[in-house]
Short mmCIF file of C-alpha atoms and ligand atoms in Angstrom, two decimals:
data_model
loop_
_atom_site.label_atom_id
_atom_site.label_comp_id
_atom_site.label_asym_id
_atom_site.label_seq_id
_atom_site.Cartn_x
_atom_site.Cartn_y
_atom_site.Cartn_z
CA MET A 9 76.47 115.85 121.53
CA SER A 10 78.35 117.25 118.48
CA GLU A 11 76.30 118.82 115.67
CA ARG A 12 76.02 116.48 112.58
CA VAL A 13 77.30 117.34 109.20
CA TYR A 14 75.58 115.76 106.28
CA VAL A 15 77.68 114.30 103.50
CA PHE A 16 76.25 114.59 100.03
CA ASP A 17 78.15 112.56 97.51
CA THR A 18 78.18 113.67 93.86
CA THR A 19 80.69 111.19 92.60
CA LEU A 20 78.07 109.92 90.12
CA ARG A 21 77.01 113.37 88.74
CA ASP A 22 79.80 115.90 89.18
CA GLY A 23 82.40 113.16 89.50
CA GLU A 24 81.20 111.90 86.18
CA GLN A 25 81.73 115.06 84.57
CA ALA A 26 85.56 114.48 84.81
CA ALA A 27 87.02 114.58 81.28
CA GLY A 28 86.47 111.30 79.36
CA SER A 29 84.36 109.66 81.96
CA ARG A 30 81.16 107.82 81.41
CA LEU A 31 79.73 105.06 83.65
CA ASP A 32 76.90 102.66 82.54
CA VAL A 33 73.82 102.22 84.69
CA ARG A 34 75.14 99.05 86.12
CA GLU A 35 78.36 100.62 87.28
CA LYS A 36 76.62 103.51 88.81
CA LEU A 37 74.39 101.02 90.77
CA ASP A 38 77.49 99.22 92.04
CA ILE A 39 79.17 102.37 93.26
CA ALA A 40 75.87 103.49 94.83
CA HIS A 41 75.68 100.30 96.87
CA GLN A 42 79.13 100.95 98.09
CA LEU A 43 78.32 104.56 98.82
CA ALA A 44 75.42 103.18 100.95
CA ARG A 45 77.74 101.02 102.89
CA LEU A 46 80.03 104.05 103.31
CA ASN A 47 76.75 105.61 104.83
CA VAL A 48 76.69 108.90 102.88
CA ASP A 49 73.56 110.86 103.61
CA ILE A 50 72.73 111.70 100.06
CA ILE A 51 73.81 110.33 96.68
CA GLU A 52 73.37 112.64 93.75
CA ALA A 53 72.65 110.09 91.13
CA GLY A 54 72.54 112.21 87.90
CA PHE A 55 70.90 114.88 85.72
CA PRO A 56 67.82 113.05 84.32
CA GLN A 57 67.16 115.66 81.54
CA SER A 58 70.74 115.37 80.20
CA SER A 59 70.43 111.84 78.97
CA PRO A 60 68.27 108.69 79.00
CA GLN A 61 71.10 106.87 80.84
CA ASP A 62 71.19 109.54 83.68
CA PHE A 63 67.33 109.21 83.79
CA GLU A 64 67.72 105.58 84.20
CA ALA A 65 70.39 105.65 86.72
CA VAL A 66 68.31 107.95 89.09
CA ARG A 67 65.31 105.71 88.47
CA ILE A 68 67.11 102.51 89.25
CA LEU A 69 68.83 103.92 92.33
CA CYS A 70 65.62 104.90 93.69
CA ALA A 71 64.35 101.50 93.36
CA GLU A 72 67.42 99.66 94.69
CA ILE A 73 69.41 101.73 97.34
CA GLN A 74 68.34 101.69 100.89
CA GLY A 75 69.47 104.36 103.33
CA PRO A 76 70.74 107.37 101.48
CA VAL A 77 68.42 110.06 100.10
CA ILE A 78 68.56 109.85 96.16
CA CYS A 79 69.02 113.24 94.52
CA ALA A 80 68.45 114.44 90.97
CA LEU A 81 69.86 117.53 89.41
CA SER A 82 68.07 119.91 87.18
CA ARG A 83 68.38 123.42 85.91
CA ALA A 84 65.76 125.87 87.13
CA VAL A 85 63.53 125.20 84.17
CA LEU A 86 60.24 123.33 84.58
CA PRO A 87 60.81 120.43 82.05
CA ASP A 88 64.09 119.49 83.78
CA ILE A 89 62.38 119.42 87.05
CA ASP A 90 59.54 117.24 85.67
CA LYS A 91 62.10 114.79 84.45
CA CYS A 92 63.45 114.67 87.92
CA GLY A 93 60.12 114.19 89.35
CA GLU A 94 59.42 111.36 87.01
CA ALA A 95 62.84 109.72 87.57
CA LEU A 96 62.50 109.92 91.43
CA ARG A 97 58.98 108.73 91.50
CA GLY A 98 59.68 105.17 92.86
CA GLY A 99 61.98 106.33 95.59
CA THR A 100 60.97 106.82 99.39
CA ARG A 101 63.71 109.40 100.23
CA THR A 102 64.25 111.77 97.32
CA ARG A 103 65.52 115.17 96.69
CA ILE A 104 65.49 117.48 93.81
CA HIS A 105 68.56 119.75 93.37
CA THR A 106 67.74 122.68 91.13
CA GLY A 107 69.34 126.03 90.61
CA LEU A 108 71.08 128.52 88.23
CA GLY A 109 74.06 130.92 87.81
CA VAL A 110 74.14 133.96 89.96
CA SER A 111 77.51 135.59 89.28
CA ASP A 112 77.62 138.43 86.88
CA VAL A 113 79.75 136.23 84.53
CA HIS A 114 77.11 133.56 84.60
CA VAL A 115 74.17 136.00 84.32
CA MET A 116 75.57 137.76 81.38
CA GLY A 117 77.22 134.75 79.74
CA LYS A 118 74.79 131.94 80.15
CA PHE A 119 71.76 134.00 80.16
CA GLY A 120 72.94 136.50 77.42
CA ASP A 121 69.88 135.88 75.08
CA ALA A 122 67.47 138.88 75.12
CA LYS A 123 64.47 136.72 76.29
CA TYR A 124 66.21 136.82 79.75
CA GLY A 125 66.34 140.67 79.64
CA THR A 126 68.52 143.09 77.96
CA THR A 127 70.29 144.67 80.93
CA LEU A 128 72.03 143.09 83.81
CA ALA A 129 69.27 144.35 86.31
CA ALA A 130 66.56 143.00 84.04
CA LYS A 131 68.28 139.56 83.65
CA LYS A 132 68.71 139.32 87.43
CA ALA A 133 65.06 140.05 88.06
CA LYS A 134 64.26 137.22 85.53
CA LEU A 135 66.66 134.79 87.09
CA LEU A 136 65.21 135.53 90.54
CA ASP A 137 61.77 134.71 89.23
CA MET A 138 63.04 131.61 87.50
CA ALA A 139 64.69 130.36 90.75
CA ILE A 140 61.55 130.84 92.90
CA LYS A 141 59.31 129.20 90.26
CA ALA A 142 61.74 126.34 89.99
CA VAL A 143 61.77 125.60 93.81
CA ARG A 144 57.95 125.83 93.95
CA HIS A 145 57.69 123.42 91.09
CA ALA A 146 60.07 120.93 92.59
CA LYS A 147 58.16 121.11 95.78
CA GLY A 148 55.31 119.52 93.88
CA TYR A 149 57.32 116.38 93.77
CA THR A 150 59.23 116.16 96.95
CA ALA A 151 59.44 118.22 100.22
CA ASP A 152 63.22 117.92 100.08
CA VAL A 153 64.46 120.71 97.76
CA GLU A 154 67.95 121.89 97.53
CA PHE A 155 68.81 125.17 95.58
CA TYR A 156 72.19 125.82 93.98
CA ALA A 157 73.53 129.25 93.35
CA GLU A 158 75.97 128.34 90.74
CA ASP A 159 79.22 130.43 90.97
CA SER A 160 78.44 131.94 94.29
CA GLY A 161 82.10 132.18 94.86
CA ARG A 162 82.31 135.04 92.36
CA ALA A 163 78.83 136.47 92.77
CA ASP A 164 77.68 139.84 93.77
CA ARG A 165 76.50 139.32 97.42
CA ALA A 166 73.43 141.52 97.13
CA PHE A 167 72.00 139.42 94.29
CA LEU A 168 73.13 136.18 95.72
CA PHE A 169 71.36 137.00 99.15
CA GLU A 170 68.11 138.10 97.45
CA VAL A 171 68.01 134.80 95.38
CA LEU A 172 68.63 132.76 98.46
CA GLN A 173 65.92 134.67 100.52
CA GLY A 174 63.50 134.09 97.52
CA VAL A 175 64.04 130.37 97.37
CA ILE A 176 63.96 129.91 101.05
CA GLU A 177 60.57 131.62 101.01
CA ALA A 178 59.56 129.25 98.03
CA GLY A 179 60.39 126.19 100.29
CA ALA A 180 63.96 125.38 99.70
CA THR A 181 65.23 123.23 102.46
CA VAL A 182 69.08 123.32 101.61
CA LEU A 183 71.01 126.26 100.10
CA ASN A 184 73.93 124.98 98.13
CA ILE A 185 76.70 127.62 97.79
CA PRO A 186 78.96 126.37 94.99
CA ASP A 187 82.38 127.69 94.42
CA THR A 188 81.97 126.42 90.96
CA THR A 189 85.34 127.66 89.45
CA GLY A 190 87.32 126.96 92.59
CA TYR A 191 88.16 130.68 92.96
CA ALA A 192 87.55 131.19 96.63
CA VAL A 193 90.13 131.00 99.49
CA PRO A 194 89.19 129.65 102.70
CA GLU A 195 88.88 132.86 104.76
CA GLN A 196 86.52 134.50 102.27
CA TYR A 197 84.47 131.26 101.61
CA GLY A 198 84.14 130.74 105.46
CA ALA A 199 82.93 134.36 105.81
CA LEU A 200 80.37 134.03 102.86
CA ILE A 201 78.92 131.08 104.58
CA ARG A 202 78.71 132.75 107.89
CA ASP A 203 77.11 135.94 106.34
CA ILE A 204 74.67 133.92 104.50
CA ARG A 205 73.50 132.42 107.72
CA VAL A 206 73.55 135.77 109.60
CA HIS A 207 72.06 138.10 106.90
CA VAL A 208 69.65 136.07 104.86
CA PRO A 209 66.27 136.02 106.29
CA GLY A 210 65.36 132.50 106.99
CA ALA A 211 68.76 131.09 106.38
CA ALA A 212 69.15 129.91 109.99
CA GLY A 213 66.15 127.51 109.60
CA VAL A 214 67.61 125.65 106.53
CA THR A 215 70.85 123.78 105.94
CA VAL A 216 73.64 125.74 104.17
CA SER A 217 75.70 123.43 102.05
CA ALA A 218 79.39 123.76 100.93
CA HIS A 219 80.20 122.64 97.29
CA CYS A 220 83.82 123.32 96.51
CA HIS A 221 85.92 122.84 93.23
CA ASP A 222 89.72 122.27 93.35
CA ASP A 223 91.03 124.59 90.64
CA LEU A 224 93.46 126.36 93.15
CA GLY A 225 93.72 123.18 95.12
CA MET A 226 91.66 124.43 97.99
CA ALA A 227 88.36 122.64 97.81
CA VAL A 228 88.94 120.72 100.97
CA ALA A 229 90.21 123.65 102.87
CA ASN A 230 87.29 125.87 101.63
CA SER A 231 84.83 123.02 102.69
CA LEU A 232 86.30 122.87 106.09
CA ALA A 233 86.13 126.64 106.46
CA ALA A 234 82.50 126.58 105.54
CA VAL A 235 81.87 123.97 108.33
CA ALA A 236 83.51 126.05 110.76
CA ASN A 237 81.26 128.95 109.80
CA GLY A 238 77.99 126.88 110.12
CA ALA A 239 77.72 124.82 106.78
CA ARG A 240 76.02 121.62 107.81
CA GLN A 241 76.26 119.76 104.69
CA VAL A 242 79.44 119.19 102.53
CA GLU A 243 79.32 118.02 98.93
CA GLY A 244 82.21 116.20 97.30
CA THR A 245 83.36 113.07 95.50
CA ILE A 246 85.40 110.04 96.12
CA ASN A 247 89.01 110.73 95.28
CA GLY A 248 88.11 114.35 94.56
CA ILE A 249 87.21 113.39 90.99
CA GLY A 250 85.19 115.77 88.86
CA GLU A 251 85.06 118.65 86.30
CA ARG A 252 88.48 120.10 85.57
CA ALA A 253 90.62 119.66 88.67
CA GLY A 254 87.73 118.13 90.53
CA ASN A 255 85.70 118.40 93.69
CA ALA A 256 86.41 118.41 97.41
CA ALA A 257 87.50 114.68 98.22
CA ILE A 258 84.90 113.43 100.68
CA GLU A 259 87.44 111.05 102.42
CA GLU A 260 89.75 114.09 103.07
CA VAL A 261 86.86 116.41 104.44
CA VAL A 262 85.44 113.61 106.49
CA MET A 263 88.83 112.55 108.13
CA ALA A 264 89.75 116.06 108.80
CA LEU A 265 86.39 116.63 110.57
CA ARG A 266 87.04 113.50 112.62
CA THR A 267 90.71 113.72 113.34
CA ARG A 268 90.46 117.35 114.31
CA ALA A 269 87.17 117.20 116.13
CA ASP A 270 88.84 119.29 118.73
CA VAL A 271 88.91 122.23 116.13
CA PHE A 272 85.42 121.61 114.43
CA GLY A 273 83.24 119.96 117.07
CA VAL A 274 81.01 118.08 114.63
CA GLU A 275 80.53 114.63 113.39
CA THR A 276 79.34 112.84 110.39
CA ALA A 277 77.66 109.39 110.04
CA ILE A 278 80.32 107.96 107.59
CA ASN A 279 81.63 104.53 108.06
CA THR A 280 85.26 105.65 107.49
CA ARG A 281 86.53 101.97 107.22
CA GLU A 282 85.03 101.75 103.92
CA PHE A 283 86.86 104.61 102.46
CA CYS A 284 89.81 102.58 100.86
CA ARG A 285 87.42 100.06 99.30
CA THR A 286 85.21 102.91 97.93
CA SER A 287 88.15 104.66 96.60
CA ARG A 288 89.45 101.77 94.76
CA MET A 289 86.04 100.89 93.34
CA VAL A 290 85.63 104.49 92.01
CA ALA A 291 89.17 104.69 90.57
CA ASP A 292 88.69 101.46 88.92
CA ALA A 293 85.27 102.30 87.30
CA PHE A 294 86.56 105.59 86.02
CA HIS A 295 89.80 104.12 85.03
CA MET A 296 91.86 106.44 87.18
CA THR A 297 94.76 105.69 89.34
CA VAL A 298 94.79 106.90 92.93
CA PRO A 299 98.09 108.73 93.31
CA PRO A 300 100.39 106.86 95.66
CA ASN A 301 100.59 109.99 97.86
CA LYS A 302 96.88 110.87 97.75
CA ALA A 303 95.89 111.76 101.45
CA ILE A 304 93.75 109.09 103.21
CA VAL A 305 93.39 106.53 100.31
CA GLY A 306 96.69 106.66 98.41
CA PRO A 307 98.59 103.32 98.52
CA ASN A 308 101.41 105.27 100.38
CA ALA A 309 99.30 107.22 102.87
CA PHE A 310 100.28 105.06 105.63
CA ALA A 311 103.79 103.80 104.40
CA HIS A 312 106.77 104.60 106.28
CA SER A 313 110.24 104.07 104.60
CA SER A 314 112.96 106.33 106.01
CA GLY A 315 114.82 104.65 108.91
CA ILE A 316 113.98 107.37 111.47
CA HIS A 317 110.21 107.19 110.61
CA VAL A 318 109.98 103.38 110.61
CA ASP A 319 111.94 103.19 113.82
CA GLY A 320 109.60 105.92 115.40
CA VAL A 321 106.41 104.32 114.28
CA LEU A 322 107.61 100.88 115.50
CA LYS A 323 108.25 102.26 118.88
CA GLN A 324 105.01 104.35 119.12
CA ARG A 325 102.80 104.54 116.20
CA GLU A 326 101.51 108.17 117.08
CA THR A 327 105.06 109.56 116.42
CA TYR A 328 104.37 109.68 112.64
CA GLU A 329 100.65 108.73 112.25
CA ILE A 330 97.74 110.96 113.04
CA MET A 331 95.14 108.38 112.19
CA SER A 332 95.20 104.71 112.20
CA PRO A 333 95.09 102.99 108.73
CA GLU A 334 92.29 100.56 110.04
CA ASP A 335 89.97 103.49 110.47
CA VAL A 336 90.11 104.11 106.77
CA GLY A 337 90.09 100.52 105.75
CA ALA A 338 93.62 100.73 104.65
CA GLN A 339 94.64 97.54 106.42
CA GLU A 340 91.42 95.71 105.03
CA SER A 341 92.75 92.27 104.16
CA ARG A 342 93.42 92.28 100.47
CA VAL A 343 92.42 88.66 100.35
CA VAL A 344 94.50 86.91 97.67
CA LEU A 345 92.53 84.33 95.67
CA THR A 346 94.15 81.47 93.79
CA ALA A 347 93.15 79.00 91.10
CA ARG A 348 91.90 76.84 93.96
CA THR A 349 89.35 79.39 95.23
CA GLY A 350 86.04 77.99 94.47
CA HIS A 351 82.95 79.52 93.18
CA HIS A 352 81.74 80.29 96.64
CA GLY A 353 84.80 81.99 97.71
CA LEU A 354 84.82 84.05 94.60
CA LYS A 355 81.28 85.09 95.04
CA HIS A 356 81.95 86.19 98.68
CA ARG A 357 84.88 88.24 97.54
CA LEU A 358 83.02 89.90 94.83
CA GLU A 359 80.12 90.75 97.07
CA LYS A 360 82.61 92.36 99.49
CA LEU A 361 83.88 94.43 96.45
CA GLY A 362 80.38 95.56 95.78
CA HIS A 363 79.66 93.31 92.72
CA ARG A 364 76.31 91.55 92.93
CA LEU A 365 76.07 89.11 90.13
CA SER A 366 73.45 86.76 88.84
CA GLU A 367 74.37 83.04 88.72
CA THR A 368 75.08 83.24 84.87
CA GLU A 369 77.33 86.22 85.29
CA LEU A 370 79.10 84.67 88.19
CA ASP A 371 79.78 81.56 86.09
CA ARG A 372 81.22 83.81 83.19
CA VAL A 373 83.33 85.69 85.75
CA TYR A 374 84.57 82.43 87.28
CA GLN A 375 85.54 81.07 83.93
CA ARG A 376 87.69 84.19 83.32
CA PHE A 377 88.89 84.09 86.82
CA LEU A 378 90.40 80.57 86.33
CA VAL A 379 92.15 81.73 83.19
CA VAL A 380 93.82 84.74 85.12
CA ALA A 381 94.49 82.54 88.11
CA ASP A 382 96.26 79.89 86.00
CA LYS A 383 98.58 82.60 84.63
CA LYS A 384 99.11 84.50 87.97
CA ARG A 385 99.91 82.80 91.34
CA GLU A 386 97.47 85.30 93.03
CA VAL A 387 94.56 87.16 91.97
CA PHE A 388 93.99 90.60 93.64
CA ASP A 389 90.83 92.69 94.08
CA GLU A 390 92.00 94.89 91.28
CA ASP A 391 92.42 91.99 88.88
CA LEU A 392 88.76 91.02 89.76
CA ASN A 393 87.53 94.44 89.15
CA ALA A 394 89.20 94.48 85.78
CA ILE A 395 87.58 91.02 85.03
CA ILE A 396 84.20 92.36 85.98
CA ARG A 397 84.64 95.38 83.69
CA ASP A 398 85.44 93.20 80.81
CA GLU A 399 82.79 90.58 81.38
CA ILE A 400 79.78 92.35 82.87
CA HIS A 401 80.10 95.86 81.49
CA PRO A 402 81.23 95.19 77.92
CA VAL A 403 79.94 96.92 75.02
CA PRO A 404 77.90 94.91 72.63
CA GLU A 405 80.49 92.60 70.86
CA THR A 406 80.14 93.38 67.18
CA PHE A 407 83.68 92.24 66.70
CA ARG A 408 85.18 89.42 68.69
CA MET A 409 88.91 88.50 68.52
CA GLU A 410 89.31 84.76 68.06
CA TYR A 411 92.91 84.69 67.41
CA LEU A 412 95.96 86.86 67.84
CA ASN A 413 99.61 86.09 67.13
CA THR A 414 102.45 88.66 66.94
CA THR A 415 106.11 88.30 66.26
CA ALA A 416 108.64 90.94 67.37
CA GLY A 417 112.30 91.05 68.24
CA THR A 418 115.61 92.69 67.33
CA GLY A 419 116.34 92.20 63.66
CA THR A 420 112.70 91.14 62.65
CA ILE A 421 109.88 93.17 61.22
CA PRO A 422 107.00 93.38 63.79
CA THR A 423 104.01 91.32 62.48
CA ALA A 424 100.63 90.35 63.71
CA THR A 425 97.97 87.95 62.58
CA VAL A 426 94.44 88.27 63.84
CA ARG A 427 91.18 86.36 63.24
CA ILE A 428 88.09 88.59 63.94
CA ARG A 429 84.50 87.20 64.14
CA ARG A 430 81.48 89.43 63.21
CA GLY A 431 78.36 87.20 63.59
CA ALA A 432 78.80 84.16 61.20
CA GLN A 433 81.66 85.59 59.40
CA ALA A 434 85.26 85.34 60.52
CA THR A 435 88.11 87.44 58.94
CA GLN A 436 91.82 86.78 59.05
CA GLN A 437 94.45 89.42 58.30
CA ALA A 438 98.16 89.88 58.73
CA ALA A 439 99.95 93.19 58.90
CA CYS A 440 103.43 94.67 59.78
CA GLY A 441 103.83 97.80 62.07
CA ASP A 442 106.39 99.78 63.99
CA GLY A 443 106.06 97.36 66.97
CA PRO A 444 103.90 94.29 67.65
CA ILE A 445 101.05 96.44 69.11
CA ASP A 446 101.07 98.85 66.03
CA ALA A 447 101.15 95.70 63.83
CA ALA A 448 98.18 94.09 65.76
CA TYR A 449 96.25 97.50 65.45
CA GLN A 450 96.94 97.53 61.57
CA ALA A 451 95.50 93.93 61.37
CA ILE A 452 92.62 94.67 63.29
CA SER A 453 91.72 97.67 61.20
CA ALA A 454 92.04 95.52 58.05
CA ALA A 455 89.88 92.79 59.37
CA THR A 456 87.24 94.99 60.76
CA GLY A 457 87.29 97.54 57.89
CA ILE A 458 87.15 100.32 60.28
CA GLU A 459 89.75 103.15 60.02
CA VAL A 460 90.35 105.26 63.16
CA LYS A 461 92.95 107.58 64.52
CA LEU A 462 94.61 106.41 67.72
CA THR A 463 94.96 109.50 69.67
CA GLY A 464 95.73 108.12 73.29
CA TYR A 465 97.27 104.98 74.68
CA ASP A 466 97.72 104.17 78.24
CA ILE A 467 98.78 101.19 80.06
CA ARG A 468 98.90 100.32 83.78
CA ALA A 469 99.35 97.37 85.92
CA VAL A 470 96.25 96.86 87.84
CA SER A 471 97.75 94.90 90.73
CA ALA A 472 101.07 94.10 92.18
CA GLY A 473 103.81 91.80 90.93
CA LYS A 474 105.49 90.92 87.63
CA ASP A 475 102.61 88.73 86.55
CA ALA A 476 100.07 91.56 87.22
CA LEU A 477 97.09 92.17 84.87
CA GLY A 478 97.90 95.00 82.61
CA GLU A 479 94.95 97.24 81.60
CA VAL A 480 95.20 99.20 78.52
CA THR A 481 93.00 102.34 77.60
CA VAL A 482 93.02 103.69 74.01
CA ARG A 483 91.40 106.66 72.61
CA LEU A 484 90.03 106.25 69.23
CA GLU A 485 88.84 109.01 66.87
CA PRO A 486 86.55 107.71 64.03
CA ALA A 487 86.34 109.57 60.72
CA LYS A 488 82.80 110.65 61.76
CA GLY A 489 81.39 111.04 65.44
CA SER A 490 83.05 111.62 68.67
CA ALA A 491 86.07 109.99 70.08
CA VAL A 492 85.63 106.90 72.25
CA LEU A 493 87.75 105.11 74.85
CA GLY A 494 88.30 101.46 74.69
CA ARG A 495 89.70 99.30 77.47
CA GLY A 496 91.04 95.76 77.68
CA ALA A 497 92.95 93.68 80.43
CA SER A 498 95.12 90.71 80.24
CA THR A 499 98.43 89.38 81.69
CA ASP A 500 99.82 89.84 78.32
CA ILE A 501 100.08 93.43 77.34
CA ILE A 502 99.88 92.93 73.58
CA GLU A 503 96.67 91.16 74.13
CA ALA A 504 95.36 93.70 76.50
CA SER A 505 96.26 96.37 74.01
CA ALA A 506 94.50 94.52 71.11
CA ARG A 507 91.33 93.89 73.38
CA ALA A 508 91.34 97.60 74.19
CA TYR A 509 91.46 98.52 70.57
CA LEU A 510 88.51 96.13 69.59
CA ASP A 511 86.58 97.38 72.68
CA GLY A 512 87.00 100.93 71.07
CA LEU A 513 85.82 99.75 67.54
CA ASN A 514 82.73 98.09 69.23
CA ARG A 515 82.05 101.12 71.01
CA ILE A 516 82.19 103.14 67.85
CA VAL A 517 79.86 100.68 66.06
CA ALA A 518 77.32 100.81 68.93
CA GLU A 519 77.33 104.55 69.20
CA GLN A 520 76.99 105.01 65.34
CA GLY A 521 74.08 102.39 65.28
O1 KIV B 29 79.79 123.31 90.75
C1 KIV B 29 78.63 123.66 90.53
O2 KIV B 29 78.09 124.78 90.60
C2 KIV B 29 77.66 122.56 90.41
C3 KIV B 29 76.22 122.90 90.53
C4 KIV B 29 75.49 122.29 89.29
C5 KIV B 29 75.69 122.28 91.87
O3 KIV B 29 78.04 121.34 90.39
ZN1 ZN B 30 80.19 121.21 90.91
#
């Protein structure tokens, strides 16, 4: 029997720290259902003290998700831990993940205030005490307590080992050794894991966990080196999303462990056939595109095009393939829906995609589906995900577009006319611009009376074909308050652009109350 490596998914916490990302609770729940189908061992659902939304996400996941342990993050301070305890209260399998920075840079920087001591040595003594107290406090809420020693990759070993010994004695059951800044290289990180297991008293009796960031492109390699040296939990995110360059990509770590079981001699419980579906769902929710050449889940990860390769694969697949596409769900039928697909067929497909809707929500999605299916011959999964985002996760619709007409072409001045409804009042405005989209934005600004700076515009086709849905994301900066992202999808890119702009304005109104 191979030893088991546990998979700790932090897509909803560290992944959500990716620049410009924010999921609502419902989106988190949909992804968590899919992570449960993928059979990850632990889902880190959020940092309850950081926001009411994170608190709610942890609480809802505890109530709804069966199977994986639900984990909540905290700093090593008692009020944070109390918030985790409160959010996890309804769960059956729960974990608190608490910790603090241990490298000298973190000790002097994050804990620079004199209340933590005035010398490096005094601060370290204070942090050791805080770490121990945090773990003891967390044990009051759950037996399963993970401690993270942030920036272990750059930490002074003597202090790191002292902290780890202290928290083991306080009851920590998992030791997380984050390479927070992605500074480590595989040989060094592997050796660190080995030395912790050998030299820290008590470490052999707890699980050592790898948590690697990808700043130097080595997060997966470092995680594998950790497993080779005795780590029995790996932390990562789907598609490797996360803070800065992101985290270790779970699909890559797991498939490397599986494909090279001859080297690692371990196994995970992951249902690898769910990888592609999970990857698409996460990319979609975070509004990211999976690069075509992304290992395991990229659209081209199993595509052969050169004559020699195609010929070789057709004769014998193993010539150029080390994994089969079915094993990661790459050949999962991308069932194509058409206008003739009924309510029932749509519901079934949506459930396969991880969307559980109430009957009223399903009706709404079905109506929108029919409109799209009428314009496109085939509706793909990606189209459905875009429809779901528009219909089920919208921001409160203060402004609603009732009408949009644009004219553009060689020799004409681009103009747009819009009618925007706010409650009982509808306002019509026309404007000219540099192009039809600019004209539509001018007209919408005039109709809503909200001036913003457009600081980002991105368009992508969410599925294949010339009749694909186009999805537009805009970044809008209001005169006061922080920037927002707005999204909109349509087969008509001018309409998608206008919907995205209006979505951004609705978001600004919602955030500013
Ligand atoms: O990278 C890191 O150090 C973390 C911890 C908060 C676990 O994400
Ligand atoms: Zn991290």
